[in-house]
Structure formats: C-alpha cells, structure tokens
PDB file of C-alpha atoms in Angstrom:
ATOM      1  CA  MET A   1       0.000   0.000   0.000  1.00 57.00           C
ATOM      2  CA  THR A   2       1.419   3.365  -0.986  1.00 61.00           C
ATOM      3  CA  SER A   3       0.666   6.484   0.899  1.00 68.00           C
ATOM      4  CA  SER A   4      -0.110   9.715  -0.856  1.00 70.00           C
ATOM      5  CA  PRO A   5       2.425  12.511  -0.532  1.00 72.00           C
ATOM      6  CA  PRO A   6       1.710  15.205   2.017  1.00 71.00           C
ATOM      7  CA  PRO A   7      -0.067  18.286   0.671  1.00 68.00           C
ATOM      8  CA  PRO A   8       2.128  21.256  -0.188  1.00 70.00           C
ATOM      9  CA  PRO A   9       2.893  23.554   2.769  1.00 68.00           C
ATOM     10  CA  GLY A  10       0.530  26.472   3.120  1.00 71.00           C
ATOM     11  CA  ASP A  11      -2.268  24.548   1.381  1.00 79.00           C
ATOM     12  CA  ASP A  12      -4.093  23.557   4.603  1.00 85.00           C
ATOM     13  CA  PRO A  13      -7.772  24.553   4.170  1.00 82.00           C
ATOM     14  CA  THR A  14      -8.285  24.395   7.947  1.00 84.00           C
ATOM     15  CA  ALA A  15      -5.631  27.094   8.552  1.00 85.00           C
ATOM     16  CA  GLU A  16      -8.122  29.869   7.754  1.00 86.00           C
ATOM     17  CA  PRO A  17     -10.841  30.608  10.299  1.00 85.00           C
ATOM     18  CA  ASP A  18     -14.134  28.839   9.608  1.00 90.00           C
ATOM     19  CA  ARG A  19     -17.036  31.305   9.342  1.00 88.00           C
ATOM     20  CA  TRP A  20     -19.281  29.043  11.424  1.00 89.00           C
ATOM     21  CA  VAL A  21     -16.862  28.536  14.328  1.00 91.00           C
ATOM     22  CA  PRO A  22     -18.255  31.572  16.202  1.00 90.00           C
ATOM     23  CA  LEU A  23     -21.798  30.198  15.856  1.00 90.00           C
ATOM     24  CA  HIS A  24     -20.780  26.737  17.101  1.00 92.00           C
ATOM     25  CA  GLN A  25     -18.850  28.322  19.982  1.00 94.00           C
ATOM     26  CA  LEU A  26     -21.813  30.524  20.841  1.00 93.00           C
ATOM     27  CA  PHE A  27     -24.250  27.580  20.982  1.00 93.00           C
ATOM     28  CA  ARG A  28     -21.791  25.593  23.124  1.00 95.00           C
ATOM     29  CA  ALA A  29     -21.344  28.556  25.483  1.00 97.00           C
ATOM     30  CA  MET A  30     -25.119  29.052  25.799  1.00 95.00           C
ATOM     31  CA  ASP A  31     -25.578  25.332  26.503  1.00 95.00           C
ATOM     32  CA  ASP A  32     -22.796  25.509  29.105  1.00 97.00           C
ATOM     33  CA  GLU A  33     -24.564  28.424  30.803  1.00 97.00           C
ATOM     34  CA  ILE A  34     -27.835  26.481  30.919  1.00 97.00           C
ATOM     35  CA  GLY A  35     -25.812  23.692  32.562  1.00 96.00           C
ATOM     36  CA  GLU A  36     -24.558  26.250  35.094  1.00 97.00           C
ATOM     37  CA  VAL A  37     -28.178  27.126  35.932  1.00 97.00           C
ATOM     38  CA  TYR A  38     -28.767  23.422  36.645  1.00 97.00           C
ATOM     39  CA  ALA A  39     -25.690  23.306  38.874  1.00 97.00           C
ATOM     40  CA  LEU A  40     -26.820  26.421  40.765  1.00 97.00           C
ATOM     41  CA  ARG A  41     -30.053  24.564  41.519  1.00 96.00           C
ATOM     42  CA  GLY A  42     -28.132  21.517  42.759  1.00 96.00           C
ATOM     43  CA  ILE A  43     -28.862  19.457  39.652  1.00 97.00           C
ATOM     44  CA  HIS A  44     -25.780  17.520  38.615  1.00 96.00           C
ATOM     45  CA  GLY A  45     -25.225  15.042  35.802  1.00 95.00           C
ATOM     46  CA  VAL A  46     -28.051  16.550  33.732  1.00 97.00           C
ATOM     47  CA  ARG A  47     -27.166  18.147  30.428  1.00 96.00           C
ATOM     48  CA  PRO A  48     -29.393  20.645  28.633  1.00 96.00           C
ATOM     49  CA  ARG A  49     -29.905  18.161  25.772  1.00 96.00           C
ATOM     50  CA  PHE A  50     -31.686  15.832  28.242  1.00 98.00           C
ATOM     51  CA  ALA A  51     -34.505  18.317  28.889  1.00 98.00           C
ATOM     52  CA  TYR A  52     -36.433  17.800  25.639  1.00 97.00           C
ATOM     53  CA  PRO A  53     -36.713  13.989  25.875  1.00 98.00           C
ATOM     54  CA  LEU A  54     -37.414  14.089  29.641  1.00 98.00           C
ATOM     55  CA  ILE A  55     -40.215  16.616  29.239  1.00 98.00           C
ATOM     56  CA  ARG A  56     -41.671  14.740  26.269  1.00 98.00           C
ATOM     57  CA  LEU A  57     -41.656  11.406  28.122  1.00 98.00           C
ATOM     58  CA  ALA A  58     -43.356  13.053  31.097  1.00 98.00           C
ATOM     59  CA  HIS A  59     -46.200  14.132  28.813  1.00 97.00           C
ATOM     60  CA  THR A  60     -46.509  11.048  26.600  1.00 97.00           C
ATOM     61  CA  GLY A  61     -45.608   8.202  28.899  1.00 95.00           C
ATOM     62  CA  PRO A  62     -43.314   5.386  27.751  1.00 95.00           C
ATOM     63  CA  LEU A  63     -42.192   5.452  24.108  1.00 95.00           C
ATOM     64  CA  THR A  64     -39.879   3.346  22.003  1.00 93.00           C
ATOM     65  CA  ILE A  65     -36.644   4.996  20.922  1.00 93.00           C
ATOM     66  CA  ARG A  66     -38.020   5.264  17.382  1.00 93.00           C
ATOM     67  CA  GLU A  67     -41.265   6.896  18.602  1.00 95.00           C
ATOM     68  CA  LEU A  68     -39.396   9.301  20.857  1.00 97.00           C
ATOM     69  CA  ALA A  69     -36.915  10.212  18.105  1.00 96.00           C
ATOM     70  CA  ALA A  70     -39.772  10.917  15.684  1.00 97.00           C
ATOM     71  CA  SER A  71     -41.640  13.034  18.238  1.00 97.00           C
ATOM     72  CA  LEU A  72     -38.502  15.117  18.881  1.00 97.00           C
ATOM     73  CA  ASP A  73     -37.491  15.276  15.195  1.00 95.00           C
ATOM     74  CA  ARG A  74     -34.136  13.661  16.037  1.00 95.00           C
ATOM     75  CA  SER A  75     -32.299  10.808  14.393  1.00 95.00           C
ATOM     76  CA  HIS A  76     -32.526   7.402  16.045  1.00 93.00           C
ATOM     77  CA  SER A  77     -28.736   7.194  16.458  1.00 94.00           C
ATOM     78  CA  ALA A  78     -28.334  10.687  17.964  1.00 93.00           C
ATOM     79  CA  LEU A  79     -31.162  10.058  20.408  1.00 95.00           C
ATOM     80  CA  SER A  80     -29.750   6.627  21.317  1.00 94.00           C
ATOM     81  CA  GLN A  81     -26.505   8.306  22.404  1.00 95.00           C
ATOM     82  CA  THR A  82     -28.414  10.839  24.482  1.00 96.00           C
ATOM     83  CA  LEU A  83     -30.544   8.117  26.065  1.00 96.00           C
ATOM     84  CA  THR A  84     -27.431   6.105  26.958  1.00 95.00           C
ATOM     85  CA  ALA A  85     -26.052   9.148  28.802  1.00 97.00           C
ATOM     86  CA  MET A  86     -29.432   9.722  30.474  1.00 98.00           C
ATOM     87  CA  ARG A  87     -29.582   6.072  31.594  1.00 97.00           C
ATOM     88  CA  ARG A  88     -26.089   6.425  33.143  1.00 97.00           C
ATOM     89  CA  GLU A  89     -27.405   9.382  35.168  1.00 97.00           C
ATOM     90  CA  GLY A  90     -30.401   7.371  36.396  1.00 97.00           C
ATOM     91  CA  LEU A  91     -32.972   9.514  34.559  1.00 98.00           C
ATOM     92  CA  ILE A  92     -34.577   6.850  32.379  1.00 98.00           C
ATOM     93  CA  ASP A  93     -35.077   3.121  32.265  1.00 96.00           C
ATOM     94  CA  SER A  94     -36.175   0.792  29.505  1.00 89.00           C
ATOM     95  CA  ALA A  95     -38.158  -2.410  29.240  1.00 83.00           C
ATOM     96  CA  PRO A  96     -39.030  -4.723  26.362  1.00 76.00           C
ATOM     97  CA  GLY A  97     -41.878  -3.463  24.178  1.00 70.00           C
ATOM     98  CA  ASP A  98     -45.370  -4.870  24.605  1.00 71.00           C
ATOM     99  CA  GLU A  99     -45.789  -6.219  21.068  1.00 71.00           C
ATOM    100  CA  ASP A 100     -42.157  -6.711  20.059  1.00 69.00           C
ATOM    101  CA  ALA A 101     -39.570  -7.722  22.655  1.00 68.00           C
ATOM    102  CA  ARG A 102     -36.805  -6.442  20.342  1.00 73.00           C
ATOM    103  CA  THR A 103     -37.973  -2.859  20.906  1.00 79.00           C
ATOM    104  CA  ARG A 104     -37.354  -1.049  24.164  1.00 85.00           C
ATOM    105  CA  ARG A 105     -39.878   1.285  25.778  1.00 92.00           C
ATOM    106  CA  ILE A 106     -38.213   4.213  27.502  1.00 96.00           C
ATOM    107  CA  THR A 107     -39.644   5.302  30.849  1.00 96.00           C
ATOM    108  CA  LEU A 108     -38.726   7.989  33.356  1.00 98.00           C
ATOM    109  CA  THR A 109     -37.175   6.951  36.628  1.00 98.00           C
ATOM    110  CA  GLU A 110     -38.210   8.594  39.881  1.00 98.00           C
ATOM    111  CA  ARG A 111     -35.230  10.973  39.528  1.00 98.00           C
ATOM    112  CA  GLY A 112     -36.164  11.828  35.943  1.00 98.00           C
ATOM    113  CA  ARG A 113     -39.791  12.496  36.893  1.00 98.00           C
ATOM    114  CA  ALA A 114     -38.735  14.694  39.819  1.00 98.00           C
ATOM    115  CA  LEU A 115     -36.679  16.936  37.500  1.00 98.00           C
ATOM    116  CA  VAL A 116     -39.446  17.605  34.970  1.00 98.00           C
ATOM    117  CA  PRO A 117     -41.101  20.590  36.746  1.00 98.00           C
ATOM    118  CA  PHE A 118     -37.752  22.402  36.949  1.00 98.00           C
ATOM    119  CA  LEU A 119     -36.845  21.471  33.353  1.00 98.00           C
ATOM    120  CA  GLU A 120     -40.201  22.777  32.101  1.00 98.00           C
ATOM    121  CA  ALA A 121     -39.627  26.056  33.964  1.00 97.00           C
ATOM    122  CA  GLU A 122     -36.097  26.306  32.535  1.00 97.00           C
ATOM    123  CA  TRP A 123     -37.447  25.511  29.033  1.00 97.00           C
ATOM    124  CA  ARG A 124     -39.980  28.359  29.281  1.00 98.00           C
ATOM    125  CA  ALA A 125     -37.341  30.740  30.682  1.00 97.00           C
ATOM    126  CA  THR A 126     -34.942  29.836  27.871  1.00 96.00           C
ATOM    127  CA  LYS A 127     -37.665  30.437  25.257  1.00 96.00           C
ATOM    128  CA  ALA A 128     -38.267  33.879  26.790  1.00 97.00           C
ATOM    129  CA  VAL A 129     -34.541  34.645  26.689  1.00 96.00           C
ATOM    130  CA  VAL A 130     -34.290  33.578  23.028  1.00 94.00           C
ATOM    131  CA  ALA A 131     -37.226  35.887  22.180  1.00 95.00           C
ATOM    132  CA  GLU A 132     -35.542  38.693  24.153  1.00 96.00           C
ATOM    133  CA  LEU A 133     -32.267  38.157  22.288  1.00 94.00           C
ATOM    134  CA  ASP A 134     -34.074  38.022  18.940  1.00 93.00           C
ATOM    135  CA  ASP A 135     -35.609  41.419  19.761  1.00 94.00           C
ATOM    136  CA  GLU A 136     -32.175  42.864  20.645  1.00 95.00           C
ATOM    137  CA  LEU A 137     -30.483  41.810  17.416  1.00 93.00           C
ATOM    138  CA  PRO A 138     -30.535  43.982  14.302  1.00 93.00           C
ATOM    139  CA  TYR A 139     -31.532  40.849  12.365  1.00 90.00           C
ATOM    140  CA  PRO A 140     -33.209  38.209  14.538  1.00 91.00           C
ATOM    141  CA  LEU A 141     -31.434  34.870  14.560  1.00 88.00           C
ATOM    142  CA  SER A 142     -34.767  33.085  14.119  1.00 89.00           C
ATOM    143  CA  GLU A 143     -35.278  35.011  10.847  1.00 92.00           C
ATOM    144  CA  ALA A 144     -31.715  34.240   9.770  1.00 92.00           C
ATOM    145  CA  ALA A 145     -32.330  30.519  10.406  1.00 91.00           C
ATOM    146  CA  LEU A 146     -35.541  30.622   8.339  1.00 94.00           C
ATOM    147  CA  ALA A 147     -33.780  32.525   5.541  1.00 95.00           C
ATOM    148  CA  LEU A 148     -30.983  29.942   5.571  1.00 94.00           C
ATOM    149  CA  ALA A 149     -33.526  27.093   5.418  1.00 95.00           C
ATOM    150  CA  ARG A 150     -35.244  28.757   2.430  1.00 97.00           C
ATOM    151  CA  ALA A 151     -31.904  29.171   0.639  1.00 97.00           C
ATOM    152  CA  LEU A 152     -31.116  25.487   1.221  1.00 96.00           C
ATOM    153  CA  GLN A 153     -34.551  24.516  -0.105  1.00 97.00           C
ATOM    154  CA  ARG A 154     -33.766  26.373  -3.313  1.00 97.00           C
ATOM    155  CA  ARG A 155     -30.406  24.590  -3.613  1.00 97.00           C
ATOM    156  CA  SER A 156     -29.284  21.998  -1.080  1.00 96.00           C
ATOM    157  CA  MET A 157     -26.035  21.996   0.874  1.00 95.00           C
ATOM    158  CA  LYS A 158     -24.995  18.864  -1.040  1.00 96.00           C
ATOM    159  CA  GLU A 159     -25.575  20.557  -4.410  1.00 96.00           C
ATOM    160  CA  ARG A 160     -23.669  23.625  -3.299  1.00 95.00           C
ATOM    161  CA  ILE A 161     -20.712  21.577  -2.042  1.00 94.00           C
ATOM    162  CA  LEU A 162     -20.610  19.555  -5.267  1.00 94.00           C
ATOM    163  CA  ASP A 163     -20.558  22.817  -7.271  1.00 94.00           C
ATOM    164  CA  HIS A 164     -17.445  23.935  -5.367  1.00 92.00           C
ATOM    165  CA  LEU A 165     -15.713  20.571  -4.988  1.00 92.00           C
ATOM    166  CA  ASP A 166     -12.350  20.380  -6.738  1.00 84.00           C
ATOM    167  CA  GLU A 167     -11.321  16.782  -6.236  1.00 79.00           C
ATOM    168  CA  PRO A 168      -7.639  15.912  -6.518  1.00 78.00           C
ATOM    169  CA  SER A 169      -6.767  13.986  -9.631  1.00 73.00           C
ATOM    170  CA  SER A 170      -5.486  10.468  -9.058  1.00 65.00           C
TER     171      SER A 170
END
C-alpha cells in the first residue's frame, strides 16, 4: 500500500478561520450556561440536551426509541446516544416493548420524573430569553435561520458543495 504525498505547505484549508466557528462556539457557550443554571439549583449530571426527551416522556408516557426520536425530530442514532447518557445518570429506564420484545420502551425513573417541573420552567425561561435576544439583534437569529432554510430549499447543501468541490486527480 502506498501512501499519498503530504499536501504542499501552506495549502491547509483548515488554517483559515471557519465562518461558522463563532456560531458553534456561541451555541456551546449558551448550553454551558444552561448547565450552570442546573448546577446552581443543585442538579448535577443533567445536560441541557436531556430536557427535551425528559419533558416529552413526562407528557406522553413510555415510548420506544423510534417513537421518541420521531416526536422530537431527532435521528434514532443521535437520540440513542443521548438516552445512553441519560440512563447512566439514572434519569430513564427501559423495558421490552409490549408487542415486540426487540424494541425497548423508555420510561422515566423517579429521579427523571422529579426533574421535569424544573426542566419545564427552565425551558420556558430559555424560550423567553431567546425571544428577548431576537428582539435585541438587528436581524433576529430566528429570521436568519428561516432565511438559511429557504436558501437550502432552493439549492441543497450537497448541491452547493458539489458545485465547489475540486477533487484531486489520481
């Protein structure tokens, strides 16, 4: 097996700042601050990404992973990872499905159920903060997200990447 030669120096496309890094950093920082709110309330081991599935399960009762993923508009694999972390923290449990033992029905544990009132309050507070921030910005982020979605409906990310892709010749 032959290895390809290293790219020429100075040709590293990751050397220039990525335009979306600030957005990713901002979302991470906001998530971290929500986590700090949890810690201030004595809630440990709970990540902000757990709130949506915990609240949903509290309102629907037990669901399979597939049902829960569909109700949250998440992929099965992404939700499975989240549920694994939630199970480690003692927030959920699972049992074989009623009709198909291969499926697992996800249920809240006592700890998970006890957190739901706080998580619902935090969810509502966070929604209010997002609305407040949208009002403070010269161009609301919610409008920017919708404009971006419309642009991607006109021409997908995949199509746009393929239009710009200069593949190395072999």
